[in-house]
PDB file of C-alpha atoms in Angstrom:
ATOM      1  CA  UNK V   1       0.000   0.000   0.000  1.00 54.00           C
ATOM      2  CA  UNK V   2       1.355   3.407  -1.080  1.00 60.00           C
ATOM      3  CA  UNK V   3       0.197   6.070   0.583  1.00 61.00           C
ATOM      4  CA  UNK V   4       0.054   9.906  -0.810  1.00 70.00           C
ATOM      5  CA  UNK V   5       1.687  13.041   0.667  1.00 68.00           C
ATOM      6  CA  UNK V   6      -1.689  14.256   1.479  1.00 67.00           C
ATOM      7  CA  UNK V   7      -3.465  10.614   2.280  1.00 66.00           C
ATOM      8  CA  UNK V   8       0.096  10.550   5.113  1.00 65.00           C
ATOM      9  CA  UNK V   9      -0.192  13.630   6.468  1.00 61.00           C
ATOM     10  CA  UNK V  10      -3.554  13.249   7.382  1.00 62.00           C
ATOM     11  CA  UNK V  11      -3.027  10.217   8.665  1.00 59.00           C
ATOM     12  CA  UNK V  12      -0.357  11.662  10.995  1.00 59.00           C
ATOM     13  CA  UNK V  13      -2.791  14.501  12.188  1.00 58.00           C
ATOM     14  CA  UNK V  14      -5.632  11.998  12.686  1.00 55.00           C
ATOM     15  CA  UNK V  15      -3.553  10.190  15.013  1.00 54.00           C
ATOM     16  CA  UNK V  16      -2.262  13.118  16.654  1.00 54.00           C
ATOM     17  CA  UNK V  17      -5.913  14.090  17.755  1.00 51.00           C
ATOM     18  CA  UNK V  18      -6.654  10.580  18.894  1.00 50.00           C
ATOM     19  CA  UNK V  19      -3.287  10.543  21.319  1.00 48.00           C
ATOM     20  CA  UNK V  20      -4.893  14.121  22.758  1.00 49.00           C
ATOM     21  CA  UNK V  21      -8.250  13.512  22.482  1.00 47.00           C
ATOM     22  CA  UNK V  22      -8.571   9.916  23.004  1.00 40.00           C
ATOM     23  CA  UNK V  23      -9.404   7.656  25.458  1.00 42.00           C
ATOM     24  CA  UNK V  24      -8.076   9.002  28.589  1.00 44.00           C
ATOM     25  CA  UNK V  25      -6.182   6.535  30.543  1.00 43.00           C
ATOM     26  CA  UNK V  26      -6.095   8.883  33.814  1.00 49.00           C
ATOM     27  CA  UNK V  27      -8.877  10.684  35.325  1.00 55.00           C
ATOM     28  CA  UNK V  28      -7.653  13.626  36.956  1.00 59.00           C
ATOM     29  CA  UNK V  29      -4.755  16.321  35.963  1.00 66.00           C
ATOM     30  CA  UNK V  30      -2.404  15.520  38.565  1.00 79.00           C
ATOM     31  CA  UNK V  31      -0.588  12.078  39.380  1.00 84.00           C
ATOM     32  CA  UNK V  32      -1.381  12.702  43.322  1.00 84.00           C
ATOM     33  CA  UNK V  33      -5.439  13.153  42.379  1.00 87.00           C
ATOM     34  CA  UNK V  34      -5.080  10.064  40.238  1.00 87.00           C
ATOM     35  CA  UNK V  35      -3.386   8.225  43.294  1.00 87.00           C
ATOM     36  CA  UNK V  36      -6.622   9.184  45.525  1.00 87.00           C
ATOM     37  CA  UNK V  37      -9.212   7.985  43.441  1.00 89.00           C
ATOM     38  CA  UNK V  38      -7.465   4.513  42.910  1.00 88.00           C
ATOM     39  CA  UNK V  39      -6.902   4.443  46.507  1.00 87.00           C
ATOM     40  CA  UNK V  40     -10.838   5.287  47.362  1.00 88.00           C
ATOM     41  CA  UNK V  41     -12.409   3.189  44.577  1.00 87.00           C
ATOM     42  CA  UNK V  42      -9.489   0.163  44.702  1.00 85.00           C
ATOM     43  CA  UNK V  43      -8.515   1.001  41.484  1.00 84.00           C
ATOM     44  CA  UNK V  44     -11.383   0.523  39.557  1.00 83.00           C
ATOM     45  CA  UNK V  45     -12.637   4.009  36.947  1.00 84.00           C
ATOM     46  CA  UNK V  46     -15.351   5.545  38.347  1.00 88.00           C
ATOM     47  CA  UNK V  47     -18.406   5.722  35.930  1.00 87.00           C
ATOM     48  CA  UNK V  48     -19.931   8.969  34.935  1.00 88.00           C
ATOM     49  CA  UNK V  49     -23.374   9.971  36.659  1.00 85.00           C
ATOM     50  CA  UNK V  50     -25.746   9.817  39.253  1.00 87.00           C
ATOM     51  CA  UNK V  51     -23.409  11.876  41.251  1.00 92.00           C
ATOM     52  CA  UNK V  52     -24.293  15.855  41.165  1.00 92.00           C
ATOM     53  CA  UNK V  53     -21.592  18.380  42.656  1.00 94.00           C
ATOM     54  CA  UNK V  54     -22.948  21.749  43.377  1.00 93.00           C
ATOM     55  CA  UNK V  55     -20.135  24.429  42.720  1.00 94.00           C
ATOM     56  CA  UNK V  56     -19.883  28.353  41.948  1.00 93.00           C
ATOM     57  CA  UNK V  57     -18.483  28.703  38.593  1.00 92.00           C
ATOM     58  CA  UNK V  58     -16.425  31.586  39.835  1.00 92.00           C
ATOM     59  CA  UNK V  59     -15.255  32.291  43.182  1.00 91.00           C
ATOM     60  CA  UNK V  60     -14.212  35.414  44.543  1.00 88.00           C
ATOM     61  CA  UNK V  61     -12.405  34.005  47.638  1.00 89.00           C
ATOM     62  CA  UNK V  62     -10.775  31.045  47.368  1.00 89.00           C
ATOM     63  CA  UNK V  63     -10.704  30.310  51.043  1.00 90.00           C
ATOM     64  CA  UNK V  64     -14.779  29.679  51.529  1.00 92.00           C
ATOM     65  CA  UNK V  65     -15.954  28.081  48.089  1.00 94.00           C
ATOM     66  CA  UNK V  66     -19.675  26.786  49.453  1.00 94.00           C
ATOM     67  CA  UNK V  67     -19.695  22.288  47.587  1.00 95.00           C
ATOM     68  CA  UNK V  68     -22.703  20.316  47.593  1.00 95.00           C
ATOM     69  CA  UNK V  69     -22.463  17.051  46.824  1.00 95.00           C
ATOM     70  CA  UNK V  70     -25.991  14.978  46.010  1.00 93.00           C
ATOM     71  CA  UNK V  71     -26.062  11.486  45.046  1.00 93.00           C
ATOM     72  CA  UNK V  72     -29.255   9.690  43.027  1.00 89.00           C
ATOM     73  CA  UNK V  73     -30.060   6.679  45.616  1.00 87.00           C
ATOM     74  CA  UNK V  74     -32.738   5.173  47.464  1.00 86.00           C
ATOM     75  CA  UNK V  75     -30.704   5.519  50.980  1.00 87.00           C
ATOM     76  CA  UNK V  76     -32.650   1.664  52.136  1.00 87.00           C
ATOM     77  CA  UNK V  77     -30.687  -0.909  53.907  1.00 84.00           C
ATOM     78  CA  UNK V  78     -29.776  -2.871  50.874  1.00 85.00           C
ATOM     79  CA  UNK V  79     -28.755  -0.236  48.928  1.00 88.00           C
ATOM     80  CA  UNK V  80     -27.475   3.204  50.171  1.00 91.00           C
ATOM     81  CA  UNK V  81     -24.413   5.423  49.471  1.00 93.00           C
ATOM     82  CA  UNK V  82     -21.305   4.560  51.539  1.00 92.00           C
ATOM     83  CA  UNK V  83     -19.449   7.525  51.012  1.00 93.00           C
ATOM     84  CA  UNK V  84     -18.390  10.663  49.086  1.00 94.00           C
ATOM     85  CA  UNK V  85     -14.893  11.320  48.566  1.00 94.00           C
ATOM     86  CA  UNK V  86     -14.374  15.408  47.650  1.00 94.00           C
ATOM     87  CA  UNK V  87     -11.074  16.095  45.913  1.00 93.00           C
ATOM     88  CA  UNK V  88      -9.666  19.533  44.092  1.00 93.00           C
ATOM     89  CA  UNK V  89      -6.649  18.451  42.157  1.00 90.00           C
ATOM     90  CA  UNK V  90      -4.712  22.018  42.144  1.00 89.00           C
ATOM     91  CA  UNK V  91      -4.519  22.044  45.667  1.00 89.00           C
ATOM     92  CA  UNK V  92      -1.173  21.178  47.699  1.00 88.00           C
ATOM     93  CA  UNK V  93      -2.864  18.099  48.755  1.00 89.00           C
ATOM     94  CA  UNK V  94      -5.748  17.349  46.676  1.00 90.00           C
ATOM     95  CA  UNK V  95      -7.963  15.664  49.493  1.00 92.00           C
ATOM     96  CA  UNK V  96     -10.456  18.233  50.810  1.00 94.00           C
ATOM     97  CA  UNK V  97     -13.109  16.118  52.594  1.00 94.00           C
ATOM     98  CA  UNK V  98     -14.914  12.370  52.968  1.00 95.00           C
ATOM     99  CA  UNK V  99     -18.594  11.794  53.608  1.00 95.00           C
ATOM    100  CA  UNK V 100     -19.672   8.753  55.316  1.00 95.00           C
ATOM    101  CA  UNK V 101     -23.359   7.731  55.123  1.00 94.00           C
ATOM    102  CA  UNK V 102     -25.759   5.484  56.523  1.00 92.00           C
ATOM    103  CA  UNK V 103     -28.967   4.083  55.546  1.00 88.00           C
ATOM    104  CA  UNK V 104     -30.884   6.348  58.451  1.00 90.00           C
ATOM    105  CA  UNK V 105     -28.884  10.066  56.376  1.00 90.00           C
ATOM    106  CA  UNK V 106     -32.254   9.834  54.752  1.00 88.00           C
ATOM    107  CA  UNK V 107     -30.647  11.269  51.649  1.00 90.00           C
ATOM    108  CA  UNK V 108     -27.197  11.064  50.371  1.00 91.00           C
ATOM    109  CA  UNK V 109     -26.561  15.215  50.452  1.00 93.00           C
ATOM    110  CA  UNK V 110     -24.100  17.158  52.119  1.00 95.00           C
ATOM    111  CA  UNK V 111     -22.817  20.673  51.829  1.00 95.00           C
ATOM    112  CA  UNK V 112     -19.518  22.131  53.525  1.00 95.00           C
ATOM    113  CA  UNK V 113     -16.957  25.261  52.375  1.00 95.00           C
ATOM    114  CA  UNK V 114     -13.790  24.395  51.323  1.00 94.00           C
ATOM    115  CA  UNK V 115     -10.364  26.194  50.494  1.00 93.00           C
ATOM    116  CA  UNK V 116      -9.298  26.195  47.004  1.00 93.00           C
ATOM    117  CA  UNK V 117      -5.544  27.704  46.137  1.00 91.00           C
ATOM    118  CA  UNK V 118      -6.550  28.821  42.247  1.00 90.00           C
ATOM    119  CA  UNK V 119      -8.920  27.935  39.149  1.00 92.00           C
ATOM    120  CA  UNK V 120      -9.023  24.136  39.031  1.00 92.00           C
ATOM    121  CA  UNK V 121     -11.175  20.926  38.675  1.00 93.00           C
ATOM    122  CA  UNK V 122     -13.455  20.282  41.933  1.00 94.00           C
ATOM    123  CA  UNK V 123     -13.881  16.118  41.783  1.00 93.00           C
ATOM    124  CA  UNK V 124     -16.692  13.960  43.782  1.00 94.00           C
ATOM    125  CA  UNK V 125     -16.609  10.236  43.296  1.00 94.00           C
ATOM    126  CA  UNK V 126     -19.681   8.195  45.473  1.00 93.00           C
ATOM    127  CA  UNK V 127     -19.158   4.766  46.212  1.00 93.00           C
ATOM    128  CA  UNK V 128     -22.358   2.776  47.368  1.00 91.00           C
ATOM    129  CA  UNK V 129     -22.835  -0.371  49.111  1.00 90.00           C
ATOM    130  CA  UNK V 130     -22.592  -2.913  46.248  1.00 89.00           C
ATOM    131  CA  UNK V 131     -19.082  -1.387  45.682  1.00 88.00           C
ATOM    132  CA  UNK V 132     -20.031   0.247  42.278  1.00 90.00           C
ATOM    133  CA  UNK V 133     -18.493   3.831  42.022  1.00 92.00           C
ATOM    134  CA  UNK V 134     -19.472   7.138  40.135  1.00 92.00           C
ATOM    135  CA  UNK V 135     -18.127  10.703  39.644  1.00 92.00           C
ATOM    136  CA  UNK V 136     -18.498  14.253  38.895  1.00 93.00           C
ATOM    137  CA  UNK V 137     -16.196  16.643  38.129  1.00 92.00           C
ATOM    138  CA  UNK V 138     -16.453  20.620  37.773  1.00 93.00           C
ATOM    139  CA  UNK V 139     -14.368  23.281  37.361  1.00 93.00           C
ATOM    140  CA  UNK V 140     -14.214  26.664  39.467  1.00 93.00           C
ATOM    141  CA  UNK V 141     -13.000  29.734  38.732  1.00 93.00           C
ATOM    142  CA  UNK V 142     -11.242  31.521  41.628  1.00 92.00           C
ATOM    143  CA  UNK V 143     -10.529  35.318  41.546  1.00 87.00           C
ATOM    144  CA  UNK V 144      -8.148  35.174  45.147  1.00 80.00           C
ATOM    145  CA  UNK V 145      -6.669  31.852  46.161  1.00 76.00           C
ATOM    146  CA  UNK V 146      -7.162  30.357  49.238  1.00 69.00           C
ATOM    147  CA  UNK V 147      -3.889  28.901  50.736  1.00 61.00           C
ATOM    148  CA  UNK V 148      -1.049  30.003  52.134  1.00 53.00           C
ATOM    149  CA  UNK V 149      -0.854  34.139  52.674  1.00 45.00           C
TER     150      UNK V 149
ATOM    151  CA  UNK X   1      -7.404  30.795  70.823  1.00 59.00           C
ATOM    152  CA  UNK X   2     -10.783  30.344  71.949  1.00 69.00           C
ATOM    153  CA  UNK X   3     -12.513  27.508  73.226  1.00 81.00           C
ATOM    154  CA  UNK X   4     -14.343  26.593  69.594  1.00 86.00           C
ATOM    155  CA  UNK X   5     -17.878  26.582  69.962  1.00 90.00           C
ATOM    156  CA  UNK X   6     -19.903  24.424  67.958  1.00 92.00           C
ATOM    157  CA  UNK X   7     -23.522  25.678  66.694  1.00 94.00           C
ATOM    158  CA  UNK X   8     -26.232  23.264  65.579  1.00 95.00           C
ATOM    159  CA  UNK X   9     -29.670  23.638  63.819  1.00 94.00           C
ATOM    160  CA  UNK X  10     -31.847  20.604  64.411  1.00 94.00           C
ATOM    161  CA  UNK X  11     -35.538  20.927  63.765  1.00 93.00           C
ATOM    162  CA  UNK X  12     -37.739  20.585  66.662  1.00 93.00           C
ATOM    163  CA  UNK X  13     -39.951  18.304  65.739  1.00 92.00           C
ATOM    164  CA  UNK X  14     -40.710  16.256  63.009  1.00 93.00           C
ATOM    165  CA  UNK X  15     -43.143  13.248  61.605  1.00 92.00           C
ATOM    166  CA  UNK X  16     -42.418   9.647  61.280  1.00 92.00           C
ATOM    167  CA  UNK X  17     -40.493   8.709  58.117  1.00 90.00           C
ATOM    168  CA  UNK X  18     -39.828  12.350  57.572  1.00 92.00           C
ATOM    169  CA  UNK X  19     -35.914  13.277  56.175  1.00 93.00           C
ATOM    170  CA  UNK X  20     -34.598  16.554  58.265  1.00 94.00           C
ATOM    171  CA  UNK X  21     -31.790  18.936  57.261  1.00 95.00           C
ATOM    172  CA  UNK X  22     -28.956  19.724  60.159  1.00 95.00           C
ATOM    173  CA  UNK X  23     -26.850  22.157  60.054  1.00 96.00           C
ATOM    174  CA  UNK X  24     -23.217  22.539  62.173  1.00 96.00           C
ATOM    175  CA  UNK X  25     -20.451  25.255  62.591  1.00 95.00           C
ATOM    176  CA  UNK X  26     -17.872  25.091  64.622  1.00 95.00           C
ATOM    177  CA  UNK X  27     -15.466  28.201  65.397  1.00 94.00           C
ATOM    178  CA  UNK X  28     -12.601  27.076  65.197  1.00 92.00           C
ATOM    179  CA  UNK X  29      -9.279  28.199  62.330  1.00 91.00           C
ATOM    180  CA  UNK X  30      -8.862  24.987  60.736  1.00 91.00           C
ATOM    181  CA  UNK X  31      -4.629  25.762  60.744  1.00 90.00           C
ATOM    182  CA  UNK X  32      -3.978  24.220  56.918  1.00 87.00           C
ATOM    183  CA  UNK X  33       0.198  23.552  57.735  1.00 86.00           C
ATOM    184  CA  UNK X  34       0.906  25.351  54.777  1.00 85.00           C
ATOM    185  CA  UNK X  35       0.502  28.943  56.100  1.00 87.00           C
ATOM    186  CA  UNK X  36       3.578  30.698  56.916  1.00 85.00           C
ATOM    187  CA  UNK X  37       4.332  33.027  59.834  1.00 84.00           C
ATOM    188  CA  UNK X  38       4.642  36.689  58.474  1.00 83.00           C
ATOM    189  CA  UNK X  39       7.921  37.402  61.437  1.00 86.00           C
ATOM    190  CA  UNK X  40       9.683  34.350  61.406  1.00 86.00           C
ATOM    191  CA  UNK X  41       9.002  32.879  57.916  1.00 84.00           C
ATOM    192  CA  UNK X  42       8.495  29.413  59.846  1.00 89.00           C
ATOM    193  CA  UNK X  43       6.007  27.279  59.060  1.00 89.00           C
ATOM    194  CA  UNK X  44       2.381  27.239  60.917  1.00 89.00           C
ATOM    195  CA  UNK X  45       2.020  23.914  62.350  1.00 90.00           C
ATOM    196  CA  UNK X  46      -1.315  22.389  61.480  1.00 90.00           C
ATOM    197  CA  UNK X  47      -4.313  21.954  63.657  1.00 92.00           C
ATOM    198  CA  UNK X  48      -7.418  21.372  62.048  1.00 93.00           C
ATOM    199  CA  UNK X  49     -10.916  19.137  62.869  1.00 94.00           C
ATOM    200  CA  UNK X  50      -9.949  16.056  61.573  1.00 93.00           C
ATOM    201  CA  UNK X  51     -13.244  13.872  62.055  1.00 95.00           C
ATOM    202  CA  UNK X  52     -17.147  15.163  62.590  1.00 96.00           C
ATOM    203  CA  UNK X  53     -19.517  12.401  63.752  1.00 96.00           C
ATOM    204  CA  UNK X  54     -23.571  12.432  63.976  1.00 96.00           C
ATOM    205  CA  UNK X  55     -24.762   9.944  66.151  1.00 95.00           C
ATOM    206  CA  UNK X  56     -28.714   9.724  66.720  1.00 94.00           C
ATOM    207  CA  UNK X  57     -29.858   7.721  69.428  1.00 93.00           C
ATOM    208  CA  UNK X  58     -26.311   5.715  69.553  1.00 91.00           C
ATOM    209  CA  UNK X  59     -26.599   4.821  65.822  1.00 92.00           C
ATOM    210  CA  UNK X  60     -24.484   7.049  63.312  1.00 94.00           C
ATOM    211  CA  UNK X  61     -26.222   9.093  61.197  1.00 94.00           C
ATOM    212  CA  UNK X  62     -23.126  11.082  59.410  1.00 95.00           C
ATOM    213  CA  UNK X  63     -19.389  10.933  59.506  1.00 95.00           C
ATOM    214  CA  UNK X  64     -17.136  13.308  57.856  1.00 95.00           C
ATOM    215  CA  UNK X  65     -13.033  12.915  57.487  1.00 95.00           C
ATOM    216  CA  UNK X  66     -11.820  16.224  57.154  1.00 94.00           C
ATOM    217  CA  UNK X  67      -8.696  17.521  55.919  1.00 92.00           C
ATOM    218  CA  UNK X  68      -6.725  21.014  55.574  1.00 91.00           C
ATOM    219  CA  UNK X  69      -8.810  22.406  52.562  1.00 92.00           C
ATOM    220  CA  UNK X  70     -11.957  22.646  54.495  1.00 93.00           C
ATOM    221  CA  UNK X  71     -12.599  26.320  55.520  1.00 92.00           C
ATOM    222  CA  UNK X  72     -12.088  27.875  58.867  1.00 92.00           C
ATOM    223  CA  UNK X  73     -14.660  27.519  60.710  1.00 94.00           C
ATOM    224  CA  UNK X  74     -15.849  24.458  59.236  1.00 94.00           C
ATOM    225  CA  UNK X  75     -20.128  24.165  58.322  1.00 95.00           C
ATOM    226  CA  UNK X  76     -21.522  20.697  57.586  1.00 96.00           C
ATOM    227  CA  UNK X  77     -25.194  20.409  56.065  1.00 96.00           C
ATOM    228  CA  UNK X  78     -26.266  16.375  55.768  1.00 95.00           C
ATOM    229  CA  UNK X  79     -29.724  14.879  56.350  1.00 94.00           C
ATOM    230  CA  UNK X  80     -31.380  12.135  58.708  1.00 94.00           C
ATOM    231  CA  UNK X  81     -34.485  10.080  58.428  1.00 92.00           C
ATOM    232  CA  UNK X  82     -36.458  10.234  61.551  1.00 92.00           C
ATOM    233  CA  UNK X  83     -38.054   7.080  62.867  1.00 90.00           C
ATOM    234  CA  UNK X  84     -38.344   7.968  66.597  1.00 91.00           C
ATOM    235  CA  UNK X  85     -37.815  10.378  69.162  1.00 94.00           C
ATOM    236  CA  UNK X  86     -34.546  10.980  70.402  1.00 94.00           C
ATOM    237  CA  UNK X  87     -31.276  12.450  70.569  1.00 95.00           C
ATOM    238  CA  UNK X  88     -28.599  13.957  68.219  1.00 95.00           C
ATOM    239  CA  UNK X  89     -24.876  13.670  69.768  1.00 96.00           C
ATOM    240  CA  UNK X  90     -22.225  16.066  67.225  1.00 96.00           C
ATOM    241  CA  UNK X  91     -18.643  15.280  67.849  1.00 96.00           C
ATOM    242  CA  UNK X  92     -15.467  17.127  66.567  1.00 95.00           C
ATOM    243  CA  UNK X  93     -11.840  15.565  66.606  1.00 95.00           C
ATOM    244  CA  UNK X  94      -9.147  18.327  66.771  1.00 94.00           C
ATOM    245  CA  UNK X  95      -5.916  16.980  65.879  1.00 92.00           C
ATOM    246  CA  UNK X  96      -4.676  18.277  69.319  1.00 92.00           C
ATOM    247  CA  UNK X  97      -6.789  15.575  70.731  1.00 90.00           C
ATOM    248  CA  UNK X  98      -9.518  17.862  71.838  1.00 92.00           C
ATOM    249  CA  UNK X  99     -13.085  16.455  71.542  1.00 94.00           C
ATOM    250  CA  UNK X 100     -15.916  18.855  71.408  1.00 95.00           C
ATOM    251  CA  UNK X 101     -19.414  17.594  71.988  1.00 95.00           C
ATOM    252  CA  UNK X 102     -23.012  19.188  71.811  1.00 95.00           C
ATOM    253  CA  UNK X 103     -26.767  17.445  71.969  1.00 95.00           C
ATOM    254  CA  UNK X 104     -30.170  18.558  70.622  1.00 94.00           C
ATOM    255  CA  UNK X 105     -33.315  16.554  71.171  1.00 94.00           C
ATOM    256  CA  UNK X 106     -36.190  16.100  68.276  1.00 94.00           C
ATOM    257  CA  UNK X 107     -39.746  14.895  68.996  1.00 94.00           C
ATOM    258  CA  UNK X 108     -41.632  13.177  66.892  1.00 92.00           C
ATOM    259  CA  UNK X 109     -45.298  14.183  66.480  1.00 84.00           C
TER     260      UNK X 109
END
């Protein structure tokens, strides 16, 4: 098979997209965020969906960003969320906060205020009783960090 | 620093089967380690609430693992189904050691 200058080139770019664009073989931005969801979930990818995060899209001060965290289950016995890991991966230490549970929360919400150091992803991965996990991620925008000072 | 002081809102009362909203704040500066002193240059140590339990009637409701990028003064909001009367124990860990307590009592109608 001979391939044309144009039929090659193309080729080349085609390829070049599917490297960037592609499956992505790690979730987060940072090895250290990566490291915390394979430590929470045992390794396994969390699967997109039923988890909602609740996040400002821009935040003035980086040191009380208001995160809710709601998670589509029927809270019973038999099935019910365990727990809600919250991480920001542009922080010094990406863990911000974990939610445990029960079948008597009554619903699997929670709201707190965390600290975020600049613009970066916000990341909430639910794991529920039968093991299965799911995730959300969303980025805020943050005018004045909130570490250090 | 002052003695943090934690602040809850528990509903009164409520019905059978019925899922309430609590609220909690406790004062307290949540000291991330990564601060540095403005004199000395020298590092803040860190002292934050590590741990925040809800316990209703001796069963847990809520537990939350905390670490240095939750805010000073650190607010929880989290839910409970309501079966019975009873009472609502809040705990804070400080990594100091220090364990803070308060109680609220619901009735169910």
């Amino acid at each position: 098979m001979t391939l044309s200058r144009r039929e090659a080139l193309g080729l080349t770019a085609g390829f070049a997209a599917f490297i960037a664009f592609g499956p992505k073989a790690t979730i987060a931005a940072t090895p250290e965020t990566d490291a915390a969801i394979k430590a929470f979930t045992g390794g396994a990818m969390p699967a997109e969906g039923k988890v909602s995060l609740d996040t400002p899209e821009i935040a003035e001060n980086g040191n009380t960003v208001p995160v809710g965290v709601s998670v589509d289950s029927p809270m019973t016995a038999d099935s019910y969320v365990e727990s809600v890991m919250i991480l920001a991966d542009g922080n010094p230490n990406p863990a911000v906060a974990t939610f445990h549970f029960t079948a008597i929360s009554g619903a699997a919400e929670a709201k707190t205020r965390i600290r975020l150091a600049k613009t970066q992803n916000v990341i909430a991965i639910a794991k529920m009783s039968d093991g299965s996990t799911f995730m959300d991620t969303k980025e805020v925008k943050v005018t004045i960090g909130g570490c250090g000072g | 620093m002052a003695a943090p002081k934690p602040r809850v809102k528990v509903p009164k009362k409520a019905s059978k089967g019925e899922v309430i909203t609590i609220k909690t704040l406790i004062s307290h500066p949540m000291e991330s380690g990564q601060r540095k002193d403005k004199k000395t240059g020298e590092l803040i140590p860190r002292q934050i609430i590590n741990k925040f339990t809800c316990e209703f009637n001796g069963q847990v409701v809520f537990t939350c693992d905390m670490d240095p990028a939750v805010s000073a003064n650190p607010y929880l909001e989290f839910n409970a189904k309501i079966e019975d009367s009873g009472t609502f124990k809040f705990t804070w860990v400080d990594d100091n050691g220090s364990v803070y307590t308060t109680e609220k009592k619901l009735t169910v109608e």
